[in-house]
PDB file of C-alpha atoms and ligand atoms in Angstrom:
ATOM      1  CA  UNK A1498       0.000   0.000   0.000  1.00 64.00           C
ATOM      2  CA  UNK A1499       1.078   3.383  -0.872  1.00 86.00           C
ATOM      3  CA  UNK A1500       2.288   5.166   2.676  1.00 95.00           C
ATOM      4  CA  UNK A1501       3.588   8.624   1.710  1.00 97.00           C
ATOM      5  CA  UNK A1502       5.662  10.045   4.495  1.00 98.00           C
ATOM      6  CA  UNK A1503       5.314  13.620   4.273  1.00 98.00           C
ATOM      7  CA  UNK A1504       2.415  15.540   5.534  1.00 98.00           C
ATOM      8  CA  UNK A1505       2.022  18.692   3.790  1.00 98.00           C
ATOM      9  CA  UNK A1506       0.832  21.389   6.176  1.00 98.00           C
ATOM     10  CA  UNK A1507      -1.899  23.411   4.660  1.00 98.00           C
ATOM     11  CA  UNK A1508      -1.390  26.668   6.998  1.00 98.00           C
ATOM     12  CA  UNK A1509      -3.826  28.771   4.980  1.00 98.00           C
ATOM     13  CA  UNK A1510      -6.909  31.313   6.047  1.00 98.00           C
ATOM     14  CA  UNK A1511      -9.285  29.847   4.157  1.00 98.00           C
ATOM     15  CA  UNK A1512     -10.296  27.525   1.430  1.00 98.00           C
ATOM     16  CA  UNK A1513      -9.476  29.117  -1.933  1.00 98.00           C
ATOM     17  CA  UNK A1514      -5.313  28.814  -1.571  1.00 98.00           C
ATOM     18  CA  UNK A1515      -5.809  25.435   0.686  1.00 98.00           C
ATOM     19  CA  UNK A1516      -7.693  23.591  -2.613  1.00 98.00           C
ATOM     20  CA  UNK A1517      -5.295  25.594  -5.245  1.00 98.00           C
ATOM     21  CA  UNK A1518      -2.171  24.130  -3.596  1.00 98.00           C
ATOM     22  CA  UNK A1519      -3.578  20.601  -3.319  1.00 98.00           C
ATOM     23  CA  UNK A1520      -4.403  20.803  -6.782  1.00 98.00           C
ATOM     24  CA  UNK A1521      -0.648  21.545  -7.746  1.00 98.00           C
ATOM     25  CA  UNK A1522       0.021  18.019  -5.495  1.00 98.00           C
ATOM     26  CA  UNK A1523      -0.630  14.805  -5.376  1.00 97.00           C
ATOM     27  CA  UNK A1524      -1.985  12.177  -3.053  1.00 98.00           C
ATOM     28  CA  UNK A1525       0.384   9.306  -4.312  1.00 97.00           C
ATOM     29  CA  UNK A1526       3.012  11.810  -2.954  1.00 97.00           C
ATOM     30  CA  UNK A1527       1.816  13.155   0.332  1.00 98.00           C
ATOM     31  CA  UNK A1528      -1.023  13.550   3.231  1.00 98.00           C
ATOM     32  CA  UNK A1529      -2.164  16.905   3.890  1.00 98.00           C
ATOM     33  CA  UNK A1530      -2.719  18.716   7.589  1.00 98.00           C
ATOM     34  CA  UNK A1531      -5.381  20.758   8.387  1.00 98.00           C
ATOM     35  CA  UNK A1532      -5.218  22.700  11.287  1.00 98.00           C
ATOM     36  CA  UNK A1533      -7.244  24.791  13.940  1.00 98.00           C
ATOM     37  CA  UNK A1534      -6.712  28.197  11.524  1.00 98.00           C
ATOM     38  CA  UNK A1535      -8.213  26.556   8.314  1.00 98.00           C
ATOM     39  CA  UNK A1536     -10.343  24.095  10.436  1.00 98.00           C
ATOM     40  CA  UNK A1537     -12.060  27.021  11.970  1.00 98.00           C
ATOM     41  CA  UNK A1538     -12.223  28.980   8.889  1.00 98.00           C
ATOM     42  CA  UNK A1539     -13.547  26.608   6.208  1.00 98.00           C
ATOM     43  CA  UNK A1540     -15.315  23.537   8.779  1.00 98.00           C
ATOM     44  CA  UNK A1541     -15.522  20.079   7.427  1.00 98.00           C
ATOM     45  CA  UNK A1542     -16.439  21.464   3.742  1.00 98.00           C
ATOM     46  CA  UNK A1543     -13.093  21.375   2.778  1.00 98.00           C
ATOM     47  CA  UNK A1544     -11.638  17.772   4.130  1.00 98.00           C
ATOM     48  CA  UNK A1545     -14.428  16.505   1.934  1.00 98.00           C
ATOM     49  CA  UNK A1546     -13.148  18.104  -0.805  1.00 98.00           C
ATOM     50  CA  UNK A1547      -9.532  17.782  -0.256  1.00 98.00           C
ATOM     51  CA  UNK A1548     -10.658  13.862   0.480  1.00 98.00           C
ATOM     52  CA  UNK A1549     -12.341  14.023  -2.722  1.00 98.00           C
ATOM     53  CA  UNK A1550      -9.079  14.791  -4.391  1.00 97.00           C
ATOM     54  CA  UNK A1551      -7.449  11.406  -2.921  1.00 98.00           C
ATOM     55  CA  UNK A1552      -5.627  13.110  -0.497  1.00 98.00           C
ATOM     56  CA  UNK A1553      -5.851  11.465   3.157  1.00 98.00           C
ATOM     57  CA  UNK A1554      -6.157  14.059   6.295  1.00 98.00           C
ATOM     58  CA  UNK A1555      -4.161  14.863   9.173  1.00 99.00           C
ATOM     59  CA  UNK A1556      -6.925  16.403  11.149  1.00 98.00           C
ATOM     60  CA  UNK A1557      -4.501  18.683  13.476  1.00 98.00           C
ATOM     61  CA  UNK A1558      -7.149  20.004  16.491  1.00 98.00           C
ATOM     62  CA  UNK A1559      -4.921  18.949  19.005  1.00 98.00           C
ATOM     63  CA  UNK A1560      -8.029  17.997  21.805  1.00 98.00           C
ATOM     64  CA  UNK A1561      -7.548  18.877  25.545  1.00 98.00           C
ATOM     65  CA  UNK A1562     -10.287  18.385  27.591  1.00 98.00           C
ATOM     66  CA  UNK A1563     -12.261  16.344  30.283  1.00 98.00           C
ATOM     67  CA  UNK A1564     -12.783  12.831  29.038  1.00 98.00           C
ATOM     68  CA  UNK A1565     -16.127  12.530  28.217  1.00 98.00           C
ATOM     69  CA  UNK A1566     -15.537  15.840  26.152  1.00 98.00           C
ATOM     70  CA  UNK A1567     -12.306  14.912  24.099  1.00 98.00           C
ATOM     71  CA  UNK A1568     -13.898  11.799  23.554  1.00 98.00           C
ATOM     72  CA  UNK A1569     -17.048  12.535  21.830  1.00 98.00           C
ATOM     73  CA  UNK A1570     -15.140  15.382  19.883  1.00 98.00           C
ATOM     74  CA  UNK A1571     -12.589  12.192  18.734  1.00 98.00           C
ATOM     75  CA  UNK A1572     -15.594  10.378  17.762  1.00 98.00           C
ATOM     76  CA  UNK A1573     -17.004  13.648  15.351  1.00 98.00           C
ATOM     77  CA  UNK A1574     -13.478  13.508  13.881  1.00 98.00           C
ATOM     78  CA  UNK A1575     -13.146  10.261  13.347  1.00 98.00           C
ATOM     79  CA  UNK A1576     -16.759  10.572  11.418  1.00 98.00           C
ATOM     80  CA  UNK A1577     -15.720  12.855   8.926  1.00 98.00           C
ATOM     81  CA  UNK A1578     -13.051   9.707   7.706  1.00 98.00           C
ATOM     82  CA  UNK A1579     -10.108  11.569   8.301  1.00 98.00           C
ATOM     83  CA  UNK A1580      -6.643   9.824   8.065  1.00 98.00           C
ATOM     84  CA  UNK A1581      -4.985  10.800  12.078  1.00 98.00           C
ATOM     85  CA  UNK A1582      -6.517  13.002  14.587  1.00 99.00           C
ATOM     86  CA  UNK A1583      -4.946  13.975  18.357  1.00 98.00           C
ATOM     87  CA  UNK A1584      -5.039  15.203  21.350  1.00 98.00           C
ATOM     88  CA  UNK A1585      -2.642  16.800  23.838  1.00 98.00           C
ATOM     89  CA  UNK A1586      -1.018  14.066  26.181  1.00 98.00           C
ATOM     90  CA  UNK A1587      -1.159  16.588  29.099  1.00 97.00           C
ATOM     91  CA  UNK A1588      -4.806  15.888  29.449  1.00 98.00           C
ATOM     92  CA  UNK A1589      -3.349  12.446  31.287  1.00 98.00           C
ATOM     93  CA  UNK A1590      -3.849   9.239  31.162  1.00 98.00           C
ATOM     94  CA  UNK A1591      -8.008   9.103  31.578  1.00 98.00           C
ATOM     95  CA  UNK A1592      -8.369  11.604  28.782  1.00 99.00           C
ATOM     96  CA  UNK A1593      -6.096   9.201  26.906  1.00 99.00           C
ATOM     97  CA  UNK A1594      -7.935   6.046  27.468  1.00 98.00           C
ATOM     98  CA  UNK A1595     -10.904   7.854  26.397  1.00 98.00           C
ATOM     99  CA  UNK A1596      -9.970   9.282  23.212  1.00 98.00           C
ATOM    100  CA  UNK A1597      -8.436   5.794  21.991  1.00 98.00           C
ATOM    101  CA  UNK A1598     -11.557   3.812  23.079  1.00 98.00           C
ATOM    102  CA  UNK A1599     -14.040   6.323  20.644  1.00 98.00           C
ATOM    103  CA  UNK A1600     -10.992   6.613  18.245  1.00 98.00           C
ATOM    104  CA  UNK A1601     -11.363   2.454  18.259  1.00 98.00           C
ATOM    105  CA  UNK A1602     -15.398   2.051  18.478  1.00 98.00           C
ATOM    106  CA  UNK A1603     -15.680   4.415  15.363  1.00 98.00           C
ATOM    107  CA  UNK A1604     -16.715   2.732  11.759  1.00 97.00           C
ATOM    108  CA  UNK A1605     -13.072   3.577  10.445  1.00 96.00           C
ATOM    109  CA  UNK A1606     -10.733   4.423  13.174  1.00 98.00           C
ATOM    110  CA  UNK A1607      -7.649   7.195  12.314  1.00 98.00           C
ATOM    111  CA  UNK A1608      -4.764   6.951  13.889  1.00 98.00           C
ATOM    112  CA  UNK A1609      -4.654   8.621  17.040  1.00 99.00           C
ATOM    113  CA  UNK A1610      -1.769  10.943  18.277  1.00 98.00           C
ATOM    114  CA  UNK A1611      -0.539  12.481  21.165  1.00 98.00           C
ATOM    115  CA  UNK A1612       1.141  16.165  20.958  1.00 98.00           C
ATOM    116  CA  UNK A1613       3.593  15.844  24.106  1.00 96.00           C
ATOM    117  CA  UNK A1614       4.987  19.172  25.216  1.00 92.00           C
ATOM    118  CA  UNK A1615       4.605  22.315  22.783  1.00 90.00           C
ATOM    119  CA  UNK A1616       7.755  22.581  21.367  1.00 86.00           C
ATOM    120  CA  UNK A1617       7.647  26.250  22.029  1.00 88.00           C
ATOM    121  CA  UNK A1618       7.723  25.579  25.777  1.00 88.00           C
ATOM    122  CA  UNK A1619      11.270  26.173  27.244  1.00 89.00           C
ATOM    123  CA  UNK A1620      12.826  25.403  29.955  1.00 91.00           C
ATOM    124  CA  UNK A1621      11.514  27.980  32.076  1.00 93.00           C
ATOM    125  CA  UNK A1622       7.857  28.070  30.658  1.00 93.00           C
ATOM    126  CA  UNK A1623       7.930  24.398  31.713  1.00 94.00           C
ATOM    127  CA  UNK A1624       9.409  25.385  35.363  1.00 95.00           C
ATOM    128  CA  UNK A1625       6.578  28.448  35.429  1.00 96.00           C
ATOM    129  CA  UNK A1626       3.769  25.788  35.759  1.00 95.00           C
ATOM    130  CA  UNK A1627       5.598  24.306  38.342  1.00 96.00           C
ATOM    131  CA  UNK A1628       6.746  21.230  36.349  1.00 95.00           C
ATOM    132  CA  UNK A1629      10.126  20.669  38.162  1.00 94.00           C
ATOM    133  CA  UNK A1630      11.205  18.219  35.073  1.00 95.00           C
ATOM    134  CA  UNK A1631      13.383  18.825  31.770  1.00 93.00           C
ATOM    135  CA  UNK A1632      11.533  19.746  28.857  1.00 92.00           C
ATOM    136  CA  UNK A1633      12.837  16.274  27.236  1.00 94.00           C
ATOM    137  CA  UNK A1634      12.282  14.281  30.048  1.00 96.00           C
ATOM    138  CA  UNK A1635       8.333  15.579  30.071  1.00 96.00           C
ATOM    139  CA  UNK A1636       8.603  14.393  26.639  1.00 97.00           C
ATOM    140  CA  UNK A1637       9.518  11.093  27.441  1.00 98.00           C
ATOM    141  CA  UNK A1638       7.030  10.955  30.523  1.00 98.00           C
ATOM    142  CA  UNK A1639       3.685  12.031  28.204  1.00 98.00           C
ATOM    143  CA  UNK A1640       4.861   9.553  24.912  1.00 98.00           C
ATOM    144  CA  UNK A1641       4.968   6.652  27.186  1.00 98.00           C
ATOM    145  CA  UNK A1642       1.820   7.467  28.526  1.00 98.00           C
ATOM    146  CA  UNK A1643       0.080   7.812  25.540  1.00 98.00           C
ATOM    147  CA  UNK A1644       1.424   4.792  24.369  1.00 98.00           C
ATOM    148  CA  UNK A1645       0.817   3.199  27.547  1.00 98.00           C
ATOM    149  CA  UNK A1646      -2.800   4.498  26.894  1.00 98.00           C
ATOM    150  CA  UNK A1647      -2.785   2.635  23.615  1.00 98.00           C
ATOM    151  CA  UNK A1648      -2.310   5.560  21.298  1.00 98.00           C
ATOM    152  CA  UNK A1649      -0.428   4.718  17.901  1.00 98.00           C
ATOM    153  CA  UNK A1650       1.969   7.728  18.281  1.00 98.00           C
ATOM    154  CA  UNK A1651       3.032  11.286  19.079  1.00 98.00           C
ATOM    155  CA  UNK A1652       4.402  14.262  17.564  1.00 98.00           C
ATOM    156  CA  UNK A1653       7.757  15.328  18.493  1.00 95.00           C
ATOM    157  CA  UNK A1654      10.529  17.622  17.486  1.00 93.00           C
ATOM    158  CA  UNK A1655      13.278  15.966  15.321  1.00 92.00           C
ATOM    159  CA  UNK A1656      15.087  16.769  18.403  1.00 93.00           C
ATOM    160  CA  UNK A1657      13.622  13.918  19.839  1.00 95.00           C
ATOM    161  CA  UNK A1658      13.013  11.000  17.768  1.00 97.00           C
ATOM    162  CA  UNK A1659      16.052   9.164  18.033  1.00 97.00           C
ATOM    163  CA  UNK A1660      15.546   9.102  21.665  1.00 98.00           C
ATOM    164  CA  UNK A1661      11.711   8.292  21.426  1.00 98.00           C
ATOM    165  CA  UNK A1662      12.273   5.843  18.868  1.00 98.00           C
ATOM    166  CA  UNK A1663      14.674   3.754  21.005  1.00 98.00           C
ATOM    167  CA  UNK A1664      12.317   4.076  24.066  1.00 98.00           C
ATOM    168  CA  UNK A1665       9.122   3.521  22.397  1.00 98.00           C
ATOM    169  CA  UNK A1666       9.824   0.539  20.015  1.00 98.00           C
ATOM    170  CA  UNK A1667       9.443   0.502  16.118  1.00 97.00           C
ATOM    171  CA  UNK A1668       5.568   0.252  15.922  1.00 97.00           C
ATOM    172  CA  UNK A1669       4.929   4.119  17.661  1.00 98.00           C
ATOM    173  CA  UNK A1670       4.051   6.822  14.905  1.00 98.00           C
ATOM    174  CA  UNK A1671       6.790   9.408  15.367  1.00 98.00           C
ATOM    175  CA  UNK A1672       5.187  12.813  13.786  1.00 98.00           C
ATOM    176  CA  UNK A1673       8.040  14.968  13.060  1.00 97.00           C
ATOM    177  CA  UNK A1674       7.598  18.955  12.361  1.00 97.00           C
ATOM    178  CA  UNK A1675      10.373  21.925  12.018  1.00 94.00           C
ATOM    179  CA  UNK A1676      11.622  19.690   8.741  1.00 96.00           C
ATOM    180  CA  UNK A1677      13.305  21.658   6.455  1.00 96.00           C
ATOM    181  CA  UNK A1678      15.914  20.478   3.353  1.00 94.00           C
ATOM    182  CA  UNK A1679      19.240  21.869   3.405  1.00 92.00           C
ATOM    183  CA  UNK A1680      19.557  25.619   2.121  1.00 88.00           C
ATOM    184  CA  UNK A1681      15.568  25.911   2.591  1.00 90.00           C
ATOM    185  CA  UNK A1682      14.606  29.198   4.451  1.00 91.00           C
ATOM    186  CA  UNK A1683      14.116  28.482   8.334  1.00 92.00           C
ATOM    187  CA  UNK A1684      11.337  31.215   8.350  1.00 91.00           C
ATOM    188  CA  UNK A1685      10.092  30.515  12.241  1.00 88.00           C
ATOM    189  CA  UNK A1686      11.942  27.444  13.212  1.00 86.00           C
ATOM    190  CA  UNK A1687      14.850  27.206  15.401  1.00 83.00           C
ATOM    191  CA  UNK A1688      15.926  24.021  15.694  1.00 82.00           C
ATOM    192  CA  UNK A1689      15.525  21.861  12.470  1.00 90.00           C
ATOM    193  CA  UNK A1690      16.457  18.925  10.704  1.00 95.00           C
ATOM    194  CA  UNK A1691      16.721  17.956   7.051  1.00 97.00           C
ATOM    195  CA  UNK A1692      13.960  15.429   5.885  1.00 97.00           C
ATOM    196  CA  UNK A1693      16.743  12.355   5.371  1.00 97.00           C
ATOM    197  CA  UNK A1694      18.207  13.166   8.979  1.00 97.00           C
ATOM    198  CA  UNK A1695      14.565  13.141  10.554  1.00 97.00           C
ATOM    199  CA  UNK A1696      13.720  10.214   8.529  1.00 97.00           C
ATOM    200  CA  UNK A1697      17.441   8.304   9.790  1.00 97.00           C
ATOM    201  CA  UNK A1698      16.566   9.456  13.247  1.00 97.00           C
ATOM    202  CA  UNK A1699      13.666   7.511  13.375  1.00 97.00           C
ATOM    203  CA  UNK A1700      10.426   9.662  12.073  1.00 98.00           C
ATOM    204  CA  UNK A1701       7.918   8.156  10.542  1.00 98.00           C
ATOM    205  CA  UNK A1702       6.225  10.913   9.197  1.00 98.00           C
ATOM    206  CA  UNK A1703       7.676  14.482   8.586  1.00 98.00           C
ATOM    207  CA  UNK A1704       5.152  17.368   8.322  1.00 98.00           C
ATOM    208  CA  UNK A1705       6.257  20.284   5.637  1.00 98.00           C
ATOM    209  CA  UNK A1706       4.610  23.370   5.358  1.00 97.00           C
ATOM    210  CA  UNK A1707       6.397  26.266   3.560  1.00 97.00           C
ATOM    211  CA  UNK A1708       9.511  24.344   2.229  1.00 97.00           C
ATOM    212  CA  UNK A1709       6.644  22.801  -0.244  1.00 98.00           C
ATOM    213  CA  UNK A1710       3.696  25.554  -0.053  1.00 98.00           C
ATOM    214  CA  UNK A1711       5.971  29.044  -0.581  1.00 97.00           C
ATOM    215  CA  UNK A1712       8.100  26.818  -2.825  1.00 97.00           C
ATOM    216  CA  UNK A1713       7.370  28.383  -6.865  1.00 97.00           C
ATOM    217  CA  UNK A1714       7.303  25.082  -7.603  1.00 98.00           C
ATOM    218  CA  UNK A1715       5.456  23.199  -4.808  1.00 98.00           C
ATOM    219  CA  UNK A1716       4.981  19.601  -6.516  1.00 98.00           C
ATOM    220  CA  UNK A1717       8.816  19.993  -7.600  1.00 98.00           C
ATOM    221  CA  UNK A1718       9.505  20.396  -3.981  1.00 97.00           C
ATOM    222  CA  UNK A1719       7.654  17.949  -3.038  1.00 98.00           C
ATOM    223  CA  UNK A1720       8.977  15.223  -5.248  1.00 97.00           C
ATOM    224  CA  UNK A1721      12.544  16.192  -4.321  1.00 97.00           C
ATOM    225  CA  UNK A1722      12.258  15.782  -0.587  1.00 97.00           C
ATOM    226  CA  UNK A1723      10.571  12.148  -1.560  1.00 96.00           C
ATOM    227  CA  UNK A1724      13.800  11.468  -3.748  1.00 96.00           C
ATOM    228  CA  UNK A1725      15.852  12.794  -0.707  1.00 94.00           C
ATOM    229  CA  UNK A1726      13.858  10.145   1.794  1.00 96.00           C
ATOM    230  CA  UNK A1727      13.931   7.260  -0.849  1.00 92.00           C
ATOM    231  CA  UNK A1728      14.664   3.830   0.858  1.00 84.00           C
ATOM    232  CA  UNK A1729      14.261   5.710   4.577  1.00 87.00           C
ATOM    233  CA  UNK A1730      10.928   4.789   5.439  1.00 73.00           C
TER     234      UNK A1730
HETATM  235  O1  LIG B 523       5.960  25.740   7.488  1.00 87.55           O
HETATM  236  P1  LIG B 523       6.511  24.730   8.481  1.00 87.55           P
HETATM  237  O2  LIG B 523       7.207  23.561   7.826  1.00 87.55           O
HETATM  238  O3  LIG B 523       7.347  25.378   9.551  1.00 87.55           O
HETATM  239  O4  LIG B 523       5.195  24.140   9.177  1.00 87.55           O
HETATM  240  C1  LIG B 523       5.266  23.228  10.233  1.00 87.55           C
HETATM  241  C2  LIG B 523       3.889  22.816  10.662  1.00 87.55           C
HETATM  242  O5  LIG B 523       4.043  21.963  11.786  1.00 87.55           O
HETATM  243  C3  LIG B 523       2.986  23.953  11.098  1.00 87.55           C
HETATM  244  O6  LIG B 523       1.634  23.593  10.783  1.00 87.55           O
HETATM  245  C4  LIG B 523       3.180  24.015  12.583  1.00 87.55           C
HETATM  246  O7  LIG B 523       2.065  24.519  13.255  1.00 87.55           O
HETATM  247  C5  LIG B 523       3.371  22.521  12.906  1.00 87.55           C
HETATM  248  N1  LIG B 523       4.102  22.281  14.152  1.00 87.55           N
HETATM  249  C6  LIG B 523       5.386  22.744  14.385  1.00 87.55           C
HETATM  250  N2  LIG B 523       6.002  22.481  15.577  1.00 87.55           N
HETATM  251  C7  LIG B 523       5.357  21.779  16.512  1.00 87.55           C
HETATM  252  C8  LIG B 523       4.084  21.278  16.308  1.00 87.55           C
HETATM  253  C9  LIG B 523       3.468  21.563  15.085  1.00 87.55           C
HETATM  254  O8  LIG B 523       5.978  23.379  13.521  1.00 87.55           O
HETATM  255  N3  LIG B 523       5.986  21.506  17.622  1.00 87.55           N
END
């Protein structure tokens, strides 16, 4: 089965340039992420159409709530036959349990991720909530939990997958963002990593916004990160 490993992160406003850049792609080549800023703009409208076009959905909402909530909200997500949905691991480990089991009792179950800690949290935002751990170790802490909860993965920096890779075995979805190929812009990110050094690390999937979206060429870009990641999967 085709499995393409980069997730194409639609960070758009609104519908019109979210559906003209999918056009210029292709689903045999990537997934695409929608977020809470197109997701709130557009509503589930546009994953039909995007689904329409072949392409299968990252739905990135990122739930955090009491269980019964973030539970029925997985269960609407998982209804509109998205691809992976998640939640935030810091809602602990009854939140957890809850999302997987409506994740699992739905008709066709996505896979089901945890975000760990915000990779904008440093050090001291961590130690301002009174969290008296590193900001790597509270990775470590909230992946095993959500896989302890029965999750299929989380997302984590590239910083971080080696390390969660060893500790988590080879069957937990490592989501990797703040990709970018060498001599690409860094526009926000700090700390990157190229797609082949993610993908050697130990990601599983690598999500790509404006390497591929600002790109003039954006299937171009697209199909030369794939050729980069060849026979790294
Ligand atoms: O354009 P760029 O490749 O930087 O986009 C990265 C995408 O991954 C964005 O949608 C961003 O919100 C998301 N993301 C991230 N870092 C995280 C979690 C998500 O960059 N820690």
């Amino acid at each position: 089965m085709n499995d393409p490993k980069i997730i194409v992160a639609l960070d758009f406003p609104g519908a019109v340039p979210a559906l003209a850049l999918a056009h210029r792609l292709s689903p045999e080549l990537c997934r695409l992420k929608v977020g809470k800023e197109l997701f709130t703009a557009t509503g589930p409208i546009l994953l039909e159409q995007l689904m329409r076009g072949g392409f299968e959905i990252f739905l990135d909402l990122k739930f955090h709530d009491i269980p019964n909530t973030t539970a029925q909200a997985c269960k609407a997500a998982a209804s509109l036959g998205v691809w992976m949905i998640n939640v935030h691991a810091l809602g602990g480990r009854k939140m957890l349990e809850a999302a997987q089991i409506a994740v699992s009792n739905s008709a066709r179950p996505p896979k089901l991720i945890a975000v760990t800690m915000l990779t904008s949290m440093a050090q001291e935002d961590i130690a301002e909530l009174g969290i008296q751990f590193t900001p790597e170790e509270m990775v470590l802490r909230l992946a095993k939990l959500a896989q302890d909860a029965g999750l299929d993965g989380v997302v984590c920096s590239a910083q971080e997958t080696a390390m969660l890779r060893k500790q988590c075995g080879n069957k937990f979805s490592l989501v990797t963002p703040g990709i970018r190929p060498e001599h690409a812009s860094l526009d926000d990110q700090s700390r990157v990593m190229t797609p082949q050094a993610a993908m050697q690390a130990g990601s599983s999937y690598l999500v790509i916004g404006r390497p591929i979206t600002k790109a003039s060429d954006p299937l171009q870009a697209l199909l030369a990160i794939n050729q980069d990641i060849r026979g790294l999967a």
